[in-house]
Amino acid sequence: MPSLLLALSNIMHACIQEDRELCTVQGNILDDEELINTLAQSKITSNEISAKVAEAEVTEKQIDETRELYRPVTVQASLLSSAENIALLNAQVALEAAHTAPK
C-alpha cells in the first residue's frame, strides 16, 4: 500500500502541474507538445493506479476470506484456553483448601 500512496501522491502533483500549465497556455492548447505529453503520461499513470487499486481490492477480499476461515479455530482455541484456565484455577483452589484444612 505505501507504493500505492506514493503513486497517488505523484499523480496529485502531476495534476497540479497540469493545472498550472493549462492556466498558462496561450493560443491553441493542441500546439503545446509538452502539455500533451504531460497529459498522456498522466493518463498512463492514472490507468496504472486504477489497476493497482483494483488489485489491492482483490487482495483485501482474499485476506478477509482467509481470515474468516480461521475464525472457528480461534473460537475453539479461546474455549480450550478458558477450560484450561478453569482447570488450573480448580487445582489451585483444591491445593489451597488441602493446605488450609484443619488437621
Tab-separated table of N, CA, C and O in Angstrom, residues 42-80:
chain	number	residue	atom	x	y	z
A	42	SER	N	0.116	11.405	-17.674
A	42	SER	CA	-0.819	11.381	-16.544
A	42	SER	C	-1.900	10.336	-16.754
A	42	SER	O	-2.308	9.655	-15.809
A	43	LYS	N	-2.351	10.193	-17.975
A	43	LYS	CA	-3.364	9.184	-18.280
A	43	LYS	C	-2.800	7.792	-18.051
A	43	LYS	O	-3.463	6.924	-17.472
A	44	ILE	N	-1.572	7.569	-18.479
A	44	ILE	CA	-0.923	6.268	-18.277
A	44	ILE	C	-0.789	5.986	-16.784
A	44	ILE	O	-1.123	4.899	-16.305
A	45	THR	N	-0.316	6.978	-16.042
A	45	THR	CA	-0.143	6.819	-14.597
A	45	THR	C	-1.480	6.560	-13.917
A	45	THR	O	-1.591	5.712	-13.028
A	46	SER	N	-2.500	7.276	-14.340
A	46	SER	CA	-3.837	7.090	-13.777
A	46	SER	C	-4.341	5.676	-14.014
A	46	SER	O	-4.909	5.043	-13.115
A	47	ASN	N	-4.119	5.157	-15.206
A	47	ASN	CA	-4.523	3.782	-15.514
A	47	ASN	C	-3.754	2.772	-14.664
A	47	ASN	O	-4.315	1.778	-14.204
A	48	GLU	N	-2.453	3.028	-14.452
A	48	GLU	CA	-1.648	2.141	-13.614
A	48	GLU	C	-2.164	2.145	-12.179
A	48	GLU	O	-2.262	1.093	-11.536
A	49	ILE	N	-2.494	3.324	-11.680
A	49	ILE	CA	-3.013	3.426	-10.314
A	49	ILE	C	-4.350	2.709	-10.203
A	49	ILE	O	-4.606	1.988	-9.229
A	50	SER	N	-5.201	2.881	-11.196
A	50	SER	CA	-6.501	2.194	-11.185
A	50	SER	C	-6.308	0.681	-11.130
A	50	SER	O	-7.017	-0.017	-10.402
A	51	ALA	N	-5.348	0.177	-11.888
A	51	ALA	CA	-5.069	-1.257	-11.882
A	51	ALA	C	-4.559	-1.701	-10.516
A	51	ALA	O	-4.960	-2.758	-10.002
A	52	LYS	N	-3.693	-0.893	-9.901
A	52	LYS	CA	-3.159	-1.236	-8.578
A	52	LYS	C	-4.252	-1.202	-7.520
A	52	LYS	O	-4.278	-2.042	-6.622
A	53	VAL	N	-5.159	-0.249	-7.622
A	53	VAL	CA	-6.272	-0.173	-6.670
A	53	VAL	C	-7.162	-1.406	-6.819
A	53	VAL	O	-7.571	-2.012	-5.824
A	54	ALA	N	-7.454	-1.792	-8.052
A	54	ALA	CA	-8.271	-2.985	-8.290
A	54	ALA	C	-7.581	-4.224	-7.725
A	54	ALA	O	-8.217	-5.081	-7.098
A	55	GLU	N	-6.267	-4.312	-7.922
A	55	GLU	CA	-5.502	-5.444	-7.400
A	55	GLU	C	-5.521	-5.445	-5.871
A	55	GLU	O	-5.673	-6.498	-5.241
A	56	ALA	N	-5.400	-4.281	-5.279
A	56	ALA	CA	-5.426	-4.175	-3.813
A	56	ALA	C	-6.790	-4.594	-3.267
A	56	ALA	O	-6.872	-5.235	-2.216
A	57	GLU	N	-7.856	-4.244	-3.983
A	57	GLU	CA	-9.194	-4.643	-3.542
A	57	GLU	C	-9.366	-6.154	-3.584
A	57	GLU	O	-9.944	-6.752	-2.673
A	58	VAL	N	-8.835	-6.790	-4.638
A	58	VAL	CA	-8.897	-8.254	-4.741
A	58	VAL	C	-8.103	-8.891	-3.611
A	58	VAL	O	-8.575	-9.831	-2.956
A	59	THR	N	-6.914	-8.364	-3.361
A	59	THR	CA	-6.068	-8.895	-2.286
A	59	THR	C	-6.754	-8.738	-0.932
A	59	THR	O	-6.747	-9.661	-0.108
A	60	GLU	N	-7.354	-7.571	-0.705
A	60	GLU	CA	-8.057	-7.336	0.561
A	60	GLU	C	-9.199	-8.333	0.738
A	60	GLU	O	-9.389	-8.882	1.827
A	61	LYS	N	-9.937	-8.607	-0.329
A	61	LYS	CA	-11.040	-9.563	-0.261
A	61	LYS	C	-10.514	-10.959	0.062
A	61	LYS	O	-11.094	-11.680	0.883
A	62	GLN	N	-9.400	-11.353	-0.566
A	62	GLN	CA	-8.810	-12.669	-0.298
A	62	GLN	C	-8.355	-12.774	1.150
A	62	GLN	O	-8.555	-13.810	1.794
A	63	ILE	N	-7.765	-11.711	1.667
A	63	ILE	CA	-7.315	-11.709	3.066
A	63	ILE	C	-8.511	-11.853	3.998
A	63	ILE	O	-8.476	-12.631	4.962
A	64	ASP	N	-9.583	-11.107	3.713
A	64	ASP	CA	-10.789	-11.195	4.552
A	64	ASP	C	-11.387	-12.600	4.527
A	64	ASP	O	-11.790	-13.129	5.570
A	65	GLU	N	-11.431	-13.210	3.332
A	65	GLU	CA	-11.973	-14.566	3.210
A	65	GLU	C	-11.113	-15.567	3.970
A	65	GLU	O	-11.631	-16.455	4.660
A	66	THR	N	-9.805	-15.432	3.865
A	66	THR	CA	-8.895	-16.333	4.572
A	66	THR	C	-9.026	-16.152	6.081
A	66	THR	O	-9.037	-17.135	6.837
A	67	ARG	N	-9.151	-14.904	6.524
A	67	ARG	CA	-9.311	-14.621	7.946
A	67	ARG	C	-10.559	-15.317	8.485
A	67	ARG	O	-10.550	-15.873	9.584
A	68	GLU	N	-11.626	-15.295	7.720
A	68	GLU	CA	-12.872	-15.922	8.159
A	68	GLU	C	-12.728	-17.437	8.293
A	68	GLU	O	-13.410	-18.054	9.109
A	69	LEU	N	-11.844	-18.042	7.494
A	69	LEU	CA	-11.612	-19.483	7.615
A	69	LEU	C	-11.005	-19.838	8.971
A	69	LEU	O	-11.216	-20.937	9.483
A	70	TYR	N	-10.253	-18.914	9.547
A	70	TYR	CA	-9.597	-19.166	10.833
A	70	TYR	C	-10.485	-18.836	12.035
A	70	TYR	O	-10.160	-19.200	13.152
A	71	ARG	N	-11.590	-18.147	11.819
A	71	ARG	CA	-12.439	-17.724	12.934
A	71	ARG	C	-12.907	-18.902	13.796
A	71	ARG	O	-12.813	-18.843	15.023
A	72	PRO	N	-13.415	-20.008	13.222
A	72	PRO	CA	-13.832	-21.130	14.078
A	72	PRO	C	-12.677	-21.685	14.912
A	72	PRO	O	-12.874	-22.091	16.062
A	73	VAL	N	-11.488	-21.694	14.340
A	73	VAL	CA	-10.319	-22.192	15.071
A	73	VAL	C	-10.029	-21.289	16.264
A	73	VAL	O	-9.727	-21.770	17.363
A	74	THR	N	-10.128	-19.981	16.062
A	74	THR	CA	-9.831	-19.062	17.166
A	74	THR	C	-10.866	-19.192	18.269
A	74	THR	O	-10.538	-19.077	19.452
A	75	VAL	N	-12.109	-19.440	17.906
A	75	VAL	CA	-13.159	-19.633	18.922
A	75	VAL	C	-12.854	-20.888	19.734
A	75	VAL	O	-12.922	-20.873	20.967
A	76	GLN	N	-12.502	-21.978	19.034
A	76	GLN	CA	-12.177	-23.222	19.743
A	76	GLN	C	-10.943	-23.047	20.639
A	76	GLN	O	-10.926	-23.524	21.773
A	77	ALA	N	-9.945	-22.348	20.137
A	77	ALA	CA	-8.735	-22.112	20.940
A	77	ALA	C	-9.072	-21.290	22.175
A	77	ALA	O	-8.549	-21.554	23.264
A	78	SER	N	-9.941	-20.323	22.024
A	78	SER	CA	-10.349	-19.500	23.161
A	78	SER	C	-11.083	-20.349	24.199
A	78	SER	O	-10.846	-20.217	25.398
A	79	LEU	N	-11.974	-21.219	23.724
A	79	LEU	CA	-12.705	-22.092	24.649
A	79	LEU	C	-11.757	-23.047	25.368
A	79	LEU	O	-11.881	-23.267	26.583
A	80	LEU	N	-10.802	-23.613	24.622
A	80	LEU	CA	-9.834	-24.523	25.241
A	80	LEU	C	-8.974	-23.789	26.267
A	80	LEU	O	-8.685	-24.310	27.346
